[in-house]
XYZ file of C-alpha atoms in Angstrom:
677
model
C 0.000 0.000 0.000
C 1.337 3.448 -0.874
C 1.310 6.400 1.478
C -1.705 8.056 -0.117
C -3.824 4.973 0.341
C -2.651 4.583 3.937
C -3.531 8.227 4.578
C -6.953 7.694 2.990
C -7.669 4.688 5.190
C -6.578 6.488 8.360
C -8.520 9.634 7.488
C -11.674 7.654 6.727
C -11.252 5.629 9.914
C -10.722 8.741 12.028
C -13.777 10.441 10.520
C -15.926 7.375 11.197
C -14.500 6.981 14.703
C -15.431 10.564 15.558
C -18.864 10.199 13.951
C -19.756 6.774 15.363
C -18.657 7.709 18.904
C -20.125 11.213 18.884
C -20.420 13.217 21.134
C -17.373 11.684 22.826
C -14.901 13.954 21.014
C -16.622 17.003 22.501
C -16.740 15.485 26.005
C -13.341 13.823 26.329
C -12.621 14.916 29.889
C -15.829 14.009 31.724
C -17.660 11.336 29.710
C -16.898 7.722 28.772
C -18.698 4.972 26.892
C -19.884 2.069 29.006
C -19.568 3.787 32.359
C -22.521 1.795 33.708
C -20.965 -1.522 32.598
C -17.168 -1.992 32.529
C -15.479 1.302 31.600
C -14.697 2.239 35.204
C -12.830 -1.031 35.652
C -10.566 -0.240 32.700
C -10.104 3.354 33.853
C -8.796 1.891 37.094
C -6.510 -0.453 35.170
C -4.951 2.438 33.230
C -4.521 4.407 36.461
C -3.070 1.442 38.346
C -0.404 0.680 35.748
C 0.940 4.205 36.026
C 0.602 4.180 39.817
C 2.413 0.850 40.156
C 5.210 1.426 37.650
C 5.871 5.143 38.084
C 4.887 5.977 41.662
C 5.389 2.694 43.532
C 7.987 0.932 41.334
C 6.131 -2.344 41.802
C 4.517 -5.002 39.637
C 1.181 -3.905 38.142
C -0.023 -7.517 38.185
C -0.403 -7.623 41.969
C -2.085 -4.972 44.075
C -2.691 -4.228 47.719
C -4.989 -1.344 46.804
C -7.917 -3.718 46.284
C -8.985 -6.550 48.613
C -7.104 -4.751 51.388
C -5.461 -5.958 53.645
C -5.011 -9.271 51.794
C -4.288 -7.824 48.365
C -5.052 -9.691 45.160
C -3.424 -10.988 41.999
C -4.294 -9.269 38.729
C -2.812 -11.970 36.492
C -6.234 -12.967 35.208
C -7.738 -9.505 35.459
C -8.526 -7.910 32.083
C -5.931 -5.178 32.439
C -5.601 -4.384 28.698
C -1.892 -4.238 29.452
C -0.581 -2.799 26.184
C -2.914 0.179 26.105
C -2.547 0.739 29.836
C 1.212 1.043 29.239
C 0.671 3.401 26.286
C -1.529 5.605 28.474
C 1.207 6.230 31.057
C 2.859 9.237 29.314
C -0.550 10.630 28.322
C -2.087 10.643 31.805
C 0.037 13.458 33.313
C -0.354 15.507 30.114
C -4.080 15.083 29.468
C -5.575 13.410 32.501
C -6.765 9.854 33.000
C -10.174 10.138 31.336
C -9.055 12.026 28.185
C -6.137 9.599 27.735
C -8.546 6.681 28.080
C -10.955 8.116 25.511
C -8.264 9.053 22.995
C -6.788 5.555 23.141
C -10.245 4.160 22.445
C -10.568 6.331 19.344
C -7.067 5.356 18.230
C -7.984 1.663 18.535
C -10.761 2.129 15.978
C -8.350 3.759 13.531
C -5.636 1.135 14.059
C -8.127 -1.722 13.669
C -9.488 -0.301 10.430
C -5.976 0.112 9.059
C -4.777 -3.369 10.039
C -7.871 -5.051 8.605
C -7.591 -3.043 5.386
C -3.933 -4.019 5.070
C -4.780 -7.690 5.403
C -7.637 -7.461 2.916
C -5.457 -5.586 0.408
C -2.702 -8.184 0.748
C -5.201 -10.960 0.022
C -7.293 -9.373 -2.743
C -5.213 -6.542 -4.181
C -8.320 -4.336 -4.203
C -8.029 -0.908 -2.594
C -11.776 -0.348 -2.516
C -12.308 -3.822 -1.111
C -9.616 -3.263 1.505
C -11.173 0.024 2.638
C -14.611 -1.567 2.909
C -13.176 -4.552 4.813
C -11.422 -2.254 7.271
C -14.581 -0.261 7.915
C -16.760 -3.363 8.200
C -14.527 -5.002 10.796
C -13.438 -1.987 12.861
C -16.914 -0.450 13.061
C -18.950 -3.640 12.952
C -21.653 -4.367 15.560
C -19.318 -6.497 17.702
C -16.619 -3.845 17.984
C -19.128 -1.061 18.603
C -20.709 -3.249 21.281
C -17.402 -3.697 23.101
C -16.815 0.055 22.997
C -20.354 0.832 24.159
C -19.980 -1.406 27.234
C -16.464 -0.158 27.986
C -14.698 -3.494 27.381
C -11.408 -2.140 26.093
C -9.752 -5.554 26.201
C -12.095 -6.920 23.537
C -12.156 -3.660 21.600
C -8.384 -3.960 21.165
C -8.381 -6.303 18.180
C -6.053 -4.275 15.974
C -3.259 -6.860 16.209
C -5.364 -9.834 15.125
C -5.420 -8.908 11.410
C -1.749 -7.896 11.635
C -0.782 -11.315 12.980
C -2.843 -13.075 10.296
C -1.163 -10.883 7.662
C 2.335 -11.593 9.012
C 1.694 -15.345 9.220
C 0.236 -15.346 5.709
C 3.376 -13.696 4.332
C 5.611 -16.057 6.279
C 3.833 -19.144 4.955
C 3.681 -17.849 1.392
C 7.372 -16.892 1.326
C 8.524 -20.151 2.890
C 11.911 -20.530 4.512
C 13.584 -18.243 7.010
C 12.010 -14.887 6.233
C 13.121 -13.163 9.410
C 11.161 -10.021 8.721
C 7.950 -12.041 8.610
C 9.018 -14.181 11.595
C 9.653 -11.114 13.742
C 6.414 -9.502 12.543
C 4.484 -12.640 13.577
C 6.133 -12.715 16.988
C 5.580 -8.986 17.595
C 1.931 -9.052 16.515
C 1.212 -12.141 18.635
C 2.896 -10.638 21.695
C 1.040 -7.346 21.286
C -2.286 -9.158 20.843
C -1.589 -11.123 24.044
C -0.886 -7.882 25.924
C -4.225 -6.498 24.766
C -6.021 -9.586 26.064
C -4.415 -12.960 26.712
C -7.489 -14.751 25.283
C -6.423 -13.574 21.827
C -3.525 -16.032 22.056
C -6.062 -18.866 22.043
C -7.834 -17.454 18.986
C -4.612 -16.849 17.084
C -3.169 -20.185 18.169
C -6.162 -22.007 16.708
C -5.974 -19.878 13.573
C -2.271 -20.731 13.243
C -3.024 -24.447 13.371
C -5.513 -24.035 10.529
C -3.236 -21.778 8.472
C -0.141 -23.947 8.885
C -2.224 -27.073 8.242
C -3.551 -25.559 5.024
C -0.035 -24.621 3.892
C 1.206 -28.142 4.587
C -1.766 -29.618 2.727
C -0.916 -27.504 -0.314
C 2.798 -28.300 -0.214
C 3.474 -31.329 2.009
C 7.012 -31.732 0.713
C 7.861 -28.176 1.751
C 7.234 -28.825 5.439
C 10.830 -27.906 6.347
C 10.257 -24.447 4.849
C 6.840 -24.023 6.475
C 6.751 -25.579 9.926
C 10.087 -24.572 11.564
C 9.783 -20.803 10.816
C 6.206 -20.772 12.158
C 7.329 -22.558 15.335
C 10.210 -20.109 15.794
C 7.813 -17.156 15.437
C 5.611 -18.582 18.179
C 8.631 -19.355 20.362
C 9.904 -15.794 20.044
C 6.532 -14.421 21.121
C 6.467 -16.851 24.043
C 9.968 -15.783 25.082
C 8.839 -12.157 25.210
C 5.720 -13.076 27.169
C 7.378 -15.573 29.515
C 7.594 -13.225 32.543
C 3.891 -12.566 32.008
C 2.848 -16.170 31.351
C 4.775 -18.147 33.991
C 3.044 -16.572 37.025
C -0.311 -17.171 35.320
C 0.514 -20.846 34.881
C 1.616 -21.122 38.517
C -1.702 -19.663 39.673
C -3.587 -21.963 37.320
C -1.805 -24.977 38.852
C -2.427 -23.828 42.437
C -4.800 -25.445 44.935
C -7.240 -22.555 44.383
C -7.787 -22.191 40.615
C -10.295 -19.400 41.188
C -10.201 -18.366 37.541
C -11.825 -21.524 36.136
C -15.410 -21.303 34.952
C -18.103 -23.974 34.946
C -19.714 -25.196 31.746
C -23.021 -23.496 32.553
C -21.275 -20.125 32.795
C -19.803 -20.749 29.344
C -23.228 -21.691 27.962
C -24.700 -18.404 29.183
C -22.118 -16.540 27.097
C -22.332 -18.670 23.963
C -23.944 -17.335 20.815
C -27.397 -18.462 19.758
C -27.640 -19.355 16.061
C -30.421 -16.781 15.701
C -28.203 -13.948 16.961
C -26.127 -14.077 13.784
C -29.242 -13.246 11.775
C -30.204 -10.147 13.757
C -29.438 -6.687 12.366
C -27.208 -4.165 14.117
C -28.675 -3.734 17.641
C -27.056 -0.293 17.975
C -28.860 1.164 14.960
C -31.075 4.186 15.669
C -33.680 2.725 13.287
C -34.097 -0.981 14.057
C -31.651 -1.308 16.968
C -34.300 -1.349 19.685
C -36.120 -4.248 18.077
C -32.888 -6.185 17.474
C -31.725 -5.633 21.069
C -35.029 -6.952 22.424
C -34.785 -10.033 20.231
C -31.213 -10.694 21.409
C -32.251 -10.299 25.059
C -35.092 -12.779 24.552
C -32.600 -15.348 23.263
C -30.469 -15.202 26.430
C -30.875 -15.823 30.143
C -32.104 -12.878 32.256
C -29.319 -10.665 33.577
C -26.833 -11.714 30.877
C -25.368 -9.047 28.595
C -24.841 -11.097 25.416
C -21.871 -10.434 23.165
C -23.181 -8.944 19.936
C -22.336 -11.225 16.998
C -24.502 -9.568 14.361
C -22.967 -8.853 10.970
C -23.890 -6.290 8.375
C -26.227 -7.644 5.704
C -24.236 -5.665 3.143
C -21.075 -7.372 4.361
C -22.719 -10.796 4.135
C -23.943 -10.130 0.581
C -20.510 -8.981 -0.574
C -18.847 -11.922 1.201
C -21.210 -14.330 -0.577
C -20.396 -12.702 -3.916
C -16.680 -12.923 -3.193
C -16.919 -16.568 -2.138
C -18.781 -17.505 -5.314
C -16.630 -15.476 -7.685
C -13.222 -16.255 -6.140
C -13.747 -19.829 -5.013
C -10.118 -20.822 -5.004
C -8.909 -17.861 -2.985
C -11.986 -17.758 -0.772
C -11.953 -21.433 0.239
C -9.489 -21.003 3.105
C -11.331 -17.994 4.558
C -14.638 -19.828 4.336
C -13.257 -22.816 6.238
C -11.589 -20.717 8.949
C -14.649 -18.498 9.335
C -16.909 -21.534 9.630
C -14.640 -23.165 12.234
C -14.631 -20.109 14.478
C -18.366 -19.593 13.949
C -18.916 -23.138 15.188
C -16.718 -22.494 18.242
C -18.644 -19.300 19.017
C -21.776 -21.419 19.558
C -20.213 -22.791 22.731
C -20.271 -26.284 24.226
C -23.946 -27.032 23.521
C -26.181 -25.771 20.761
C -28.504 -22.830 21.426
C -31.149 -22.827 18.698
C -33.457 -19.795 18.425
C -33.803 -19.375 22.172
C -33.841 -23.081 23.045
C -30.934 -24.545 24.969
C -30.278 -28.053 23.673
C -27.995 -30.844 24.841
C -26.437 -31.212 21.396
C -22.658 -31.207 22.021
C -20.479 -28.999 19.851
C -16.697 -28.920 19.191
C -16.168 -26.267 21.865
C -17.027 -28.891 24.481
C -13.845 -30.803 23.601
C -11.833 -27.582 23.688
C -13.375 -26.783 27.075
C -11.594 -29.744 28.645
C -8.390 -27.685 28.557
C -7.914 -25.643 31.713
C -6.748 -22.650 29.736
C -10.032 -22.587 27.821
C -12.067 -23.033 31.011
C -10.851 -19.616 32.101
C -12.577 -17.940 29.154
C -16.328 -17.807 29.596
C -17.283 -16.067 26.319
C -17.309 -18.531 23.402
C -19.312 -15.956 21.436
C -16.140 -13.876 21.119
C -14.600 -16.476 18.820
C -16.834 -14.902 16.174
C -14.308 -12.047 15.963
C -12.129 -14.254 13.753
C -15.197 -15.154 11.682
C -15.773 -11.440 11.125
C -12.181 -11.022 9.924
C -12.794 -13.801 7.415
C -16.074 -12.219 6.292
C -14.306 -8.891 5.803
C -11.698 -10.561 3.563
C -14.442 -12.301 1.565
C -16.311 -8.992 1.226
C -13.131 -7.423 -0.156
C -13.148 -10.204 -2.751
C -16.768 -9.255 -3.480
C -15.911 -5.595 -4.074
C -12.965 -6.617 -6.243
C -15.313 -8.809 -8.257
C -17.735 -5.930 -8.839
C -15.001 -3.581 -9.959
C -13.209 -6.083 -12.191
C -16.466 -7.030 -13.884
C -17.189 -3.383 -14.399
C -13.825 -2.741 -16.053
C -14.309 -5.629 -18.486
C -17.829 -4.734 -19.532
C -19.800 -1.818 -20.926
C -21.468 -1.568 -17.528
C -18.251 -0.324 -15.982
C -19.681 2.910 -14.592
C -22.819 1.281 -13.150
C -20.714 -1.446 -11.534
C -18.423 1.186 -10.003
C -21.403 3.075 -8.672
C -22.809 -0.184 -7.342
C -19.614 -0.764 -5.345
C -19.750 2.814 -4.037
C -23.398 2.371 -3.128
C -22.532 -0.825 -1.252
C -19.964 1.105 0.773
C -22.477 3.826 1.631
C -25.094 1.227 2.536
C -22.564 -0.490 4.795
C -21.828 2.734 6.683
C -25.534 3.487 7.009
C -26.189 -0.019 8.321
C -23.363 0.172 10.860
C -24.180 3.708 12.045
C -24.987 3.534 15.776
C -27.383 5.670 17.786
C -25.412 8.337 19.710
C -26.481 7.190 23.175
C -23.492 5.226 24.475
C -21.516 8.103 25.991
C -22.251 8.638 29.681
C -21.067 11.285 32.144
C -18.731 10.180 34.900
C -20.440 9.086 38.087
C -21.141 11.840 40.647
C -18.004 12.106 42.768
C -18.300 12.746 46.518
C -16.293 15.897 47.200
C -14.392 14.324 50.096
C -12.699 11.973 47.623
C -10.714 14.690 45.871
C -10.646 17.759 48.115
C -7.929 16.589 50.520
C -10.265 15.365 53.271
C -8.708 11.906 53.139
C -5.093 13.074 53.008
C -3.188 10.877 55.439
C -6.117 8.497 55.867
C -5.703 4.759 55.945
C -7.799 2.219 54.070
C -11.482 2.793 53.305
C -14.316 0.374 53.926
C -17.167 1.041 51.486
C -20.716 -0.230 51.974
C -22.443 -1.660 50.076
C -19.920 -3.104 47.633
C -19.443 -0.307 45.049
C -18.074 -2.695 42.393
C -16.467 -0.882 39.426
C -17.549 2.487 40.811
C -15.366 2.100 43.859
C -12.381 1.322 41.636
C -12.947 4.550 39.704
C -13.238 6.514 42.944
C -9.897 5.061 44.023
C -8.216 6.809 41.086
C -9.202 10.034 42.878
C -8.613 9.343 46.571
C -5.670 6.899 46.228
C -6.551 4.967 49.399
C -6.626 1.164 49.746
C -10.139 -0.307 49.663
C -11.541 -3.639 50.779
C -13.538 -4.339 47.620
C -12.758 -4.561 43.914
C -14.529 -5.892 40.846
C -12.257 -8.372 39.095
C -13.070 -10.131 35.838
C -11.780 -13.341 37.445
C -12.849 -12.775 41.040
C -10.488 -14.244 43.610
C -12.642 -15.157 46.644
C -11.939 -13.153 49.774
C -10.355 -14.862 52.763
C -12.126 -15.097 56.146
C -10.430 -12.027 57.645
C -11.305 -9.830 54.669
C -14.883 -11.137 54.684
C -15.114 -10.264 58.393
C -13.798 -6.753 57.842
C -16.089 -6.117 54.874
C -19.132 -6.612 57.102
C -18.253 -3.441 58.998
C -18.579 -2.733 62.706
C -21.349 -5.017 63.992
C -24.019 -3.851 66.392
C -23.362 -5.102 69.939
C -24.592 -8.692 70.155
C -24.338 -11.521 72.598
C -20.972 -13.071 71.880
C -18.038 -14.263 73.943
C -16.434 -10.808 73.657
C -17.476 -7.257 72.757
C -17.718 -7.769 69.011
C -18.147 -4.077 68.130
C -15.029 -3.062 70.052
C -13.170 -6.098 68.763
C -14.010 -5.294 65.103
C -12.829 -1.712 65.621
C -9.675 -3.045 67.228
C -8.906 -5.317 64.256
C -9.750 -2.566 61.760
C -7.493 -0.061 63.547
C -4.658 -2.592 63.635
C -5.134 -3.039 59.857
C -5.066 0.782 59.476
C -8.645 0.968 58.205
C -9.564 4.471 59.296
C -12.766 5.429 57.456
C -16.103 4.004 56.432
C -18.008 5.265 53.386
C -21.672 4.392 53.074
C -23.325 4.933 49.716
C -26.994 5.881 49.682
C -29.441 3.029 49.241
C -33.249 3.083 48.918
C -33.621 1.490 52.338
C -32.298 3.613 55.237
C -29.829 1.959 57.594
C -28.940 2.652 61.221
C -25.769 4.559 61.970
C -22.737 2.255 62.190
C -21.677 1.620 65.795
C -18.286 2.947 66.864
C -18.118 5.390 63.919
C -18.399 9.169 63.770
C -20.236 10.880 60.904
C -17.909 13.373 59.202
C -19.511 14.438 55.905
C -22.263 13.602 53.480
C -21.889 14.469 49.803
C -22.589 13.124 46.327
C -24.737 10.224 47.486
C -22.245 9.033 50.098
C -21.556 9.550 53.794
C -18.057 9.531 55.271
C -17.473 8.185 58.786
C -14.375 8.081 60.925
C -13.872 4.723 62.620
C -13.212 4.651 66.340
C -9.854 3.418 67.597
C -9.835 1.491 70.895
C -6.142 2.383 71.304
C -2.761 0.925 70.501
C -2.616 -0.947 73.804
C -5.760 -2.962 73.032
C -5.555 -6.674 72.272
C -7.874 -7.909 69.518
C -9.189 -11.448 69.086
C -9.890 -13.034 65.720
C -11.827 -16.296 65.564
C -10.623 -18.327 62.595
C -11.734 -21.884 61.763
C -13.564 -24.404 63.947
C -15.968 -22.080 65.803
C -19.742 -22.503 65.772
C -22.210 -19.630 65.942
C -22.815 -18.100 69.394
C -25.520 -19.524 71.670
C -26.755 -18.671 75.168
C -27.106 -20.457 78.503
C -30.424 -20.209 80.290
C -29.086 -17.267 82.309
C -28.270 -15.374 79.096
C -24.506 -15.963 79.156
C -23.194 -16.300 75.580
C -20.946 -19.167 74.540
C -19.551 -20.854 71.409
C -18.906 -24.532 70.812
C -15.868 -25.847 69.003
C -15.303 -29.304 67.529
C -12.081 -31.224 68.031
C -10.118 -27.957 67.777
C -10.438 -24.339 66.732
C -7.945 -21.668 65.780
C -7.938 -18.081 66.925
C -5.465 -15.238 66.891
C -4.519 -12.351 69.115
C -3.530 -9.130 67.401
C -1.592 -6.233 68.856
C -0.076 -3.057 67.483
C 2.622 -2.994 70.148
C 4.383 -5.719 72.182
C 2.996 -6.432 75.633
C 2.644 -9.086 78.335
C -1.026 -10.045 78.369
C -3.030 -12.468 80.482
C -5.625 -14.362 78.486
C -8.602 -15.684 80.451
C -11.062 -18.163 78.982
C -14.077 -19.782 80.616
C -14.493 -23.334 79.300
C -17.077 -26.069 79.645
C -16.907 -29.438 77.956
C -19.512 -31.641 76.304
C -19.751 -35.333 77.242
C -16.963 -34.813 79.736
C -14.824 -34.888 81.572
C -12.359 -34.002 78.808
C -8.793 -32.924 78.616
C -8.811 -29.410 77.063
C -5.598 -27.696 75.967
C -4.527 -24.266 74.776
C -1.656 -24.625 72.310
C 0.708 -22.478 70.300
C 2.504 -24.081 67.361
C 1.880 -27.525 68.908
C 3.220 -26.500 72.334
C 0.771 -26.751 75.258
C 0.476 -23.405 77.064
C -2.254 -24.347 79.558
C -4.645 -27.249 80.145
C -7.785 -28.345 81.974
C -7.393 -32.114 82.502
C -10.943 -32.587 83.878
C -13.029 -30.120 81.927
C -16.762 -30.472 82.513
C -18.752 -27.692 84.142
C -17.612 -24.087 83.397
C -14.039 -23.549 84.609
C -11.523 -20.760 84.097
C -8.354 -21.237 82.061
C -5.732 -18.503 82.084
C -2.271 -18.055 80.637
C 0.191 -15.159 80.531
C 1.646 -14.460 77.087
C 4.430 -12.229 75.828
C 2.723 -10.964 72.685
C 4.715 -9.294 69.917
C 3.259 -6.686 67.618
C 1.178 -8.422 64.956
C -0.581 -11.766 64.979
C -0.158 -14.547 67.544
C -1.922 -17.750 66.532
C -3.353 -20.106 69.173
C -5.337 -23.343 69.137
C -7.959 -24.556 71.588
C -8.416 -28.329 71.444
C -9.873 -31.378 73.113
C -7.583 -34.386 73.427
C -10.644 -36.664 73.139
C -12.617 -36.725 69.861
C -15.617 -34.438 69.528
C -19.044 -36.033 70.106
C -22.258 -35.945 68.117
C -25.012 -34.245 70.183
C -27.576 -36.706 68.810
C -25.800 -39.532 70.647
C -26.704 -37.849 73.948
C -30.330 -37.031 73.231
C -29.822 -33.570 71.750
C -30.801 -32.442 68.251
C -28.346 -33.635 65.605
C -25.608 -31.223 64.660
C -21.896 -30.902 64.069
C -19.690 -32.769 66.556
C -18.779 -30.632 69.570
C -16.249 -30.896 72.373
C -15.445 -27.648 74.188
C -17.560 -24.555 74.860
C -16.106 -21.086 75.476
C -18.255 -18.612 77.410
C -15.888 -15.652 77.723
C -12.609 -14.313 76.356
C -10.890 -11.597 78.409
C -7.501 -9.890 78.336
C -5.637 -7.942 80.980
C -4.399 -5.396 80.895
């Protein structure tokens, strides 16, 4: 392609990007597309990459700013790594939101250019290449991903580039290092946009290399080794990124794996491919309602609609250029079949008919991805190439016949019809969420972590880009379940209840030790009582800020871990908790101290031998535990956690064996926990 044609493609793509996303260009600093869905999550990702790499000099793939105080891995979070990195120099110059929006517009232009380049390389038609670029970059699927703020799936500009580079490598044969390096670079960049693209391109590579070997089986030495080297080079670049992901995948807690039913929810229904553009201002409302009716309630289905103009041109190209179109037809059909998911969905009916994706789903790596419908992206690339063949056919027929001018006008009319069909209603751009003033006016300067209630999801992540305080929540695309301590802290200060210690004071003690200093409550339709132990500071922008009370640095906190049953009461109202064979608990201090721990124990089906242990060492014991008895021990506690175990030497007993209602086996009851001083 010469420079003028490249300039034409980029100019056309930029004009369409501004038009199709309007009024975003006029509202770059305070509006985004998809704010109510996923955009705030990706805003946070862009902010966090700069914060981690520039301000904290730490890995952006692990954070302690979410899921505080445990922190969380971001290896399987849809960070859109490449564009997050590209945004780093733009953020201090333009601001986070304008940088985010400009990168989104640039993705449209880059995608149009890369698709046009591929189509031109295949067909040699400039008009066909331009139409293919527009059809793919501004197709319903890509506009959908922009409208819901899913920048990871919007970032498909490297998929056509990889296919182009691999095509040139396979056609040239032998050690064409320029093509090898181009393949490796495009594959690595696609992986850094979203790691799922590696699966798509890996499957495409198998088909492309297989087709090349089928055409020239004796040339396998010139085909297979260079393709393997290209993949190996990309893997070498991505190795620091991939190895930790594989370690997490092989761990005892593969939180990122999805069940088959989750995958079925996000598979494409056959009927969805027949629907027109659901973003159209003319028929979009009807198409969106039909798509919603084909899917389970609460599911936002991936749009897989294609332009009817594109389909007509692709059909023409496939019929007129059968030899060249055969490969693209086969690849497009394969990925279309995969997009249907593990079991066929037929016009709103979920069947048990197994599909090829079910075999693919047996791989752990594929179980992480829950959107089979997205495989249709490769089908759309193939359709765009076939449509370029169709345009080339129209123009070539026109040149060779007296109907040359009408055929040329017919191709131009097809292009205009395509743009009209793809044109979306200008209703995707949303203002940023109302921001409580205390998040960015310095009120929280020097504050510790924030507990937000209820869970603010993506919104809380966006607010963190303003207040820069650790938070206890976070909306992750592959949610890592919270541990018991984090779950306890997320509940907030409990109202005083009947437990074996003052649970309000104890929660405040643990929170203060974790440096959680403030509580933010967002307005809800149902009013809630004021949180105990907290002081109201400000109310603004639909949120109320509270300061959390601090029982003091000399206070000892207790944290009940595993093995404890829910609290009960004796007839006189005294609270107690049963444990089974053993139970763990921890004492937490902010400063070292000598502390006397006093427990009141009673034993079930006694007498029993009850012991208080630390790391297997017996600290104190009641050899004849039956009726309530005190057990005390003096401990030299360091700052931080001290883990203890309360246990019965004899096995726990089933209450049903002694005439009580059936329940979990029990052994020892604890009716009070006290510390002095």
